Short mmCIF file of C-alpha atoms in Angstrom, two decimals:
data_model
loop_
_atom_site.label_atom_id
_atom_site.label_comp_id
_atom_site.label_asym_id
_atom_site.label_seq_id
_atom_site.Cartn_x
_atom_site.Cartn_y
_atom_site.Cartn_z
CA UNK A 19 38.03 -32.29 39.32
CA UNK A 20 35.45 -34.08 36.85
CA UNK A 21 31.92 -32.50 36.25
CA UNK A 22 29.11 -34.35 37.08
CA UNK A 23 25.31 -34.64 35.82
CA UNK A 24 22.30 -35.08 37.82
CA UNK A 25 18.55 -35.09 37.12
CA UNK A 26 16.98 -31.98 38.42
CA UNK A 27 14.28 -33.69 40.22
CA UNK A 28 12.92 -37.05 41.35
CA UNK A 29 10.12 -38.38 43.41
CA UNK A 30 9.97 -41.36 45.60
CA UNK A 31 7.30 -43.09 47.74
CA UNK A 32 7.66 -43.36 51.20
CA UNK A 33 9.17 -46.50 52.30
CA UNK A 34 10.48 -47.32 48.97
CA UNK A 35 14.27 -47.23 47.77
CA UNK A 36 15.23 -43.86 46.26
CA UNK A 37 17.80 -44.49 43.54
CA UNK A 38 19.60 -41.39 42.56
CA UNK A 39 21.85 -41.39 39.44
CA UNK A 40 25.01 -39.49 38.83
CA UNK A 41 26.95 -39.27 35.56
CA UNK A 42 30.51 -38.48 35.87
CA UNK A 43 31.91 -39.87 32.63
CA UNK A 44 35.45 -37.64 32.70
CA UNK A 45 36.45 -39.10 36.03
CA UNK A 46 39.83 -40.05 36.32
CA UNK A 47 41.85 -42.63 38.56
CA UNK A 48 42.42 -40.87 41.45
CA UNK A 49 39.15 -38.96 41.80
CA UNK A 50 36.58 -40.06 44.46
CA UNK A 51 32.53 -39.87 44.24
CA UNK A 52 31.10 -37.85 47.12
CA UNK A 53 27.30 -37.41 47.77
CA UNK A 54 26.04 -34.90 50.05
CA UNK A 55 22.51 -33.59 50.86
CA UNK A 56 21.02 -30.41 51.59
CA UNK A 57 17.63 -30.14 53.74
CA UNK A 58 15.81 -26.99 53.22
CA UNK A 59 18.46 -24.53 53.42
CA UNK A 60 20.06 -26.16 56.31
CA UNK A 61 24.08 -26.86 56.06
CA UNK A 62 24.80 -29.68 53.43
CA UNK A 63 25.39 -33.09 54.91
CA UNK A 64 27.72 -35.85 54.25
CA UNK A 65 26.27 -39.18 53.08
CA UNK A 66 29.02 -41.46 51.69
CA UNK A 67 31.84 -41.48 49.34
CA UNK A 68 33.93 -44.07 47.38
CA UNK A 69 36.54 -44.61 44.79
CA UNK A 70 35.94 -47.95 43.02
CA UNK A 71 33.96 -50.30 45.25
CA UNK A 72 30.72 -50.30 46.32
CA UNK A 73 30.11 -48.61 49.91
CA UNK A 74 27.39 -48.75 52.43
CA UNK A 75 27.05 -47.13 55.56
CA UNK A 76 24.20 -46.39 57.84
CA UNK A 77 22.35 -43.86 55.56
CA UNK A 78 22.92 -45.21 52.30
CA UNK A 79 24.65 -47.28 49.61
CA UNK A 80 26.80 -46.17 46.63
CA UNK A 81 27.08 -48.14 43.58
CA UNK A 82 29.68 -47.27 41.32
CA UNK A 83 29.88 -48.94 37.78
CA UNK A 84 32.93 -50.88 36.46
CA UNK A 85 34.13 -48.22 34.52
CA UNK A 86 33.46 -45.37 36.98
CA UNK A 87 31.76 -43.16 34.83
CA UNK A 88 28.51 -43.19 36.67
CA UNK A 89 27.09 -43.92 40.21
CA UNK A 90 23.88 -44.59 41.89
CA UNK A 91 22.97 -43.31 45.60
CA UNK A 92 20.60 -45.52 47.34
CA UNK A 93 18.48 -44.80 50.15
CA UNK A 94 16.93 -48.06 51.00
CA UNK A 95 13.85 -47.06 52.78
CA UNK A 96 13.01 -43.41 51.96
CA UNK A 97 11.35 -41.37 54.55
CA UNK A 98 9.82 -37.90 54.47
CA UNK A 99 12.71 -36.70 56.06
CA UNK A 100 14.97 -37.46 53.34
CA UNK A 101 13.20 -34.97 51.08
CA UNK A 102 16.21 -32.68 50.09
CA UNK A 103 18.66 -31.69 47.42
CA UNK A 104 21.43 -34.37 47.03
CA UNK A 105 24.57 -33.37 45.31
CA UNK A 106 27.06 -35.79 43.51
CA UNK A 107 30.54 -34.53 43.63
CA UNK A 108 33.71 -35.92 42.24
CA UNK A 109 37.00 -35.00 43.94
CA UNK A 110 40.56 -35.91 43.45
CA UNK A 111 42.48 -37.38 46.46
CA UNK A 112 45.00 -34.72 45.84
CA UNK A 113 42.25 -31.95 45.91
CA UNK A 114 42.74 -29.24 48.48
CA UNK A 115 39.33 -30.45 50.06
CA UNK A 116 37.23 -27.94 48.45
CA UNK A 117 33.92 -29.36 47.05
CA UNK A 118 32.44 -28.08 43.76
CA UNK A 119 28.92 -28.41 43.99
CA UNK A 120 26.55 -28.52 40.82
CA UNK A 121 22.61 -27.89 41.31
CA UNK A 122 21.89 -31.58 42.43
CA UNK A 123 18.55 -33.65 42.43
CA UNK A 124 15.86 -32.58 44.36
CA UNK A 125 14.39 -35.69 45.81
CA UNK A 126 10.74 -35.35 47.00
CA UNK A 127 9.59 -38.12 49.16
CA UNK A 128 5.79 -38.58 49.20
CA UNK A 129 3.54 -40.41 51.52
CA UNK B 15 26.03 -28.42 71.09
CA UNK B 16 26.71 -28.02 67.47
CA UNK B 17 30.14 -28.64 66.43
CA UNK B 18 30.10 -25.91 63.77
CA UNK B 19 28.37 -22.53 64.72
CA UNK B 20 27.97 -19.45 62.81
CA UNK B 21 27.02 -16.21 64.00
CA UNK B 22 24.84 -13.88 63.15
CA UNK B 23 22.43 -16.28 61.91
CA UNK B 24 20.68 -13.76 59.91
CA UNK B 25 21.52 -10.20 59.19
CA UNK B 26 19.95 -7.28 57.23
CA UNK B 27 22.39 -4.46 56.41
CA UNK B 28 22.68 -1.58 53.93
CA UNK B 29 24.90 -1.17 50.75
CA UNK B 30 28.35 0.06 51.68
CA UNK B 31 28.45 -1.30 55.27
CA UNK B 32 31.01 -3.57 56.62
CA UNK B 33 29.85 -6.83 57.81
CA UNK B 34 31.68 -9.78 59.50
CA UNK B 35 30.34 -13.46 59.73
CA UNK B 36 31.96 -15.54 62.08
CA UNK B 37 32.67 -19.06 62.35
CA UNK B 38 33.65 -21.42 65.40
CA UNK B 39 34.45 -25.33 65.47
CA UNK B 40 34.96 -27.47 68.25
CA UNK B 41 35.87 -30.47 66.07
CA UNK B 42 39.56 -29.74 66.03
CA UNK B 43 40.09 -29.72 62.73
CA UNK B 44 42.38 -27.96 60.63
CA UNK B 45 40.62 -27.03 57.52
CA UNK B 46 37.93 -24.59 57.23
CA UNK B 47 36.04 -23.01 54.32
CA UNK B 48 33.40 -20.33 53.70
CA UNK B 49 30.67 -20.98 50.60
CA UNK B 50 27.97 -19.04 49.77
CA UNK B 51 24.76 -20.10 48.02
CA UNK B 52 22.22 -18.31 45.80
CA UNK B 53 18.69 -19.37 45.58
CA UNK B 54 18.29 -22.54 43.34
CA UNK B 55 22.02 -23.10 43.11
CA UNK B 56 24.76 -25.16 44.51
CA UNK B 57 27.42 -23.94 47.03
CA UNK B 58 30.38 -21.82 45.79
CA UNK B 59 33.66 -21.53 47.46
CA UNK B 60 34.87 -18.10 48.78
CA UNK B 61 38.00 -18.77 50.85
CA UNK B 62 39.38 -21.66 52.54
CA UNK B 63 42.27 -22.23 55.21
CA UNK B 64 44.49 -24.96 55.96
CA UNK B 65 45.79 -23.79 59.18
CA UNK B 66 46.17 -20.55 61.19
CA UNK B 67 48.73 -19.20 58.80
CA UNK B 68 47.17 -20.22 55.41
CA UNK B 69 44.40 -18.41 53.67
CA UNK B 70 43.40 -19.24 50.09
CA UNK B 71 41.05 -17.76 47.61
CA UNK B 72 38.35 -20.05 46.09
CA UNK B 73 35.98 -19.52 43.21
CA UNK B 74 34.45 -15.90 44.16
CA UNK B 75 36.70 -14.19 46.45
CA UNK B 76 36.12 -10.62 45.10
CA UNK B 77 34.47 -8.49 47.62
CA UNK B 78 35.42 -10.60 50.42
CA UNK B 79 38.27 -11.18 53.04
CA UNK B 80 38.74 -13.50 55.75
CA UNK B 81 40.73 -13.98 58.85
CA UNK B 82 41.91 -17.11 60.61
CA UNK B 83 42.33 -15.97 64.19
CA UNK B 84 43.00 -19.32 65.73
CA UNK B 85 42.20 -23.27 64.63
CA UNK B 86 38.79 -22.95 65.85
CA UNK B 87 37.88 -19.63 64.39
CA UNK B 88 37.42 -18.37 60.61
CA UNK B 89 35.71 -15.11 60.01
CA UNK B 90 34.45 -13.95 56.64
CA UNK B 91 34.26 -9.87 56.02
CA UNK B 92 32.40 -8.14 53.49
CA UNK B 93 34.29 -4.71 53.25
CA UNK B 94 31.59 -2.99 51.51
CA UNK B 95 28.58 -4.87 51.00
CA UNK B 96 26.60 -4.76 47.77
CA UNK B 97 23.04 -6.17 47.01
CA UNK B 98 24.29 -9.13 45.09
CA UNK B 99 26.18 -10.52 48.14
CA UNK B 100 22.74 -11.13 49.33
CA UNK B 101 22.96 -14.79 49.75
CA UNK B 102 23.13 -17.79 52.32
CA UNK B 103 26.57 -18.22 53.79
CA UNK B 104 28.02 -21.49 55.11
CA UNK B 105 31.11 -22.29 56.96
CA UNK B 106 32.75 -25.77 57.11
CA UNK B 107 35.57 -27.85 58.40
CA UNK B 108 37.37 -31.00 57.51
CA UNK B 109 40.28 -32.98 58.72
CA UNK B 110 43.76 -32.42 57.29
CA UNK B 111 43.33 -35.29 54.33
CA UNK B 112 42.02 -34.02 51.06
CA UNK B 113 39.57 -36.97 51.15
CA UNK B 114 38.11 -35.96 54.41
CA UNK B 115 34.30 -35.27 54.43
CA UNK B 116 33.27 -31.57 55.26
CA UNK B 117 30.97 -30.68 58.26
CA UNK B 118 28.83 -27.67 57.60
CA UNK B 119 27.49 -25.00 60.07
CA UNK B 120 23.93 -23.94 59.97
CA UNK B 121 24.53 -20.97 57.38
CA UNK B 122 23.96 -17.02 58.33
CA UNK B 123 21.33 -15.57 56.00
CA UNK B 124 22.74 -12.16 54.66
CA UNK B 125 20.33 -9.47 53.06
CA UNK B 126 21.91 -6.43 51.69
CA UNK B 127 19.38 -3.66 50.81
#
């Protein structure tokens, strides 16, 4: 599975969009991009995933560049409850299902 | 009620003791996983199971063993606990597809003195 690179920390003002970047320059054609978040030592929570096209659900949007070497998770209207560590994970569709977590980005949403 | 439960939620034990952490799920998923998390780090996979008869080692299986007693239950054992196994332990489940999202339990905080 491809390795990912994320900034260690980011701040965002409450009510504004939070844009969390992820680089995965060695991603291959059958690998998906997943995002999870972990709020204060709770179990990680799935947010969204995608292969090539941009994806949106009730929690967030995922923008994947055309060359698929990077992506951005967008929380459109961040709230204080979105303060968490966000993990970007690249995983093959034939993968055994195991997730390989890096250190993620700590997002601090400020009033 | 939570879909993935873990017991105990907190445990303090002594070096050399045998410890079992239990995970139960009501999601009907075939796949179950055990991860550990050390302070400031991401999760690392210990063991995973695709069904009752299937057990696989993850990145850091040394010092641990698992048992898949039923589709809904997956237990993690530390045969002889040591201090560097002090960590937060998470159980997770997923559907049979390799692309499926994983659902995590609330975690067990284990301290080995």
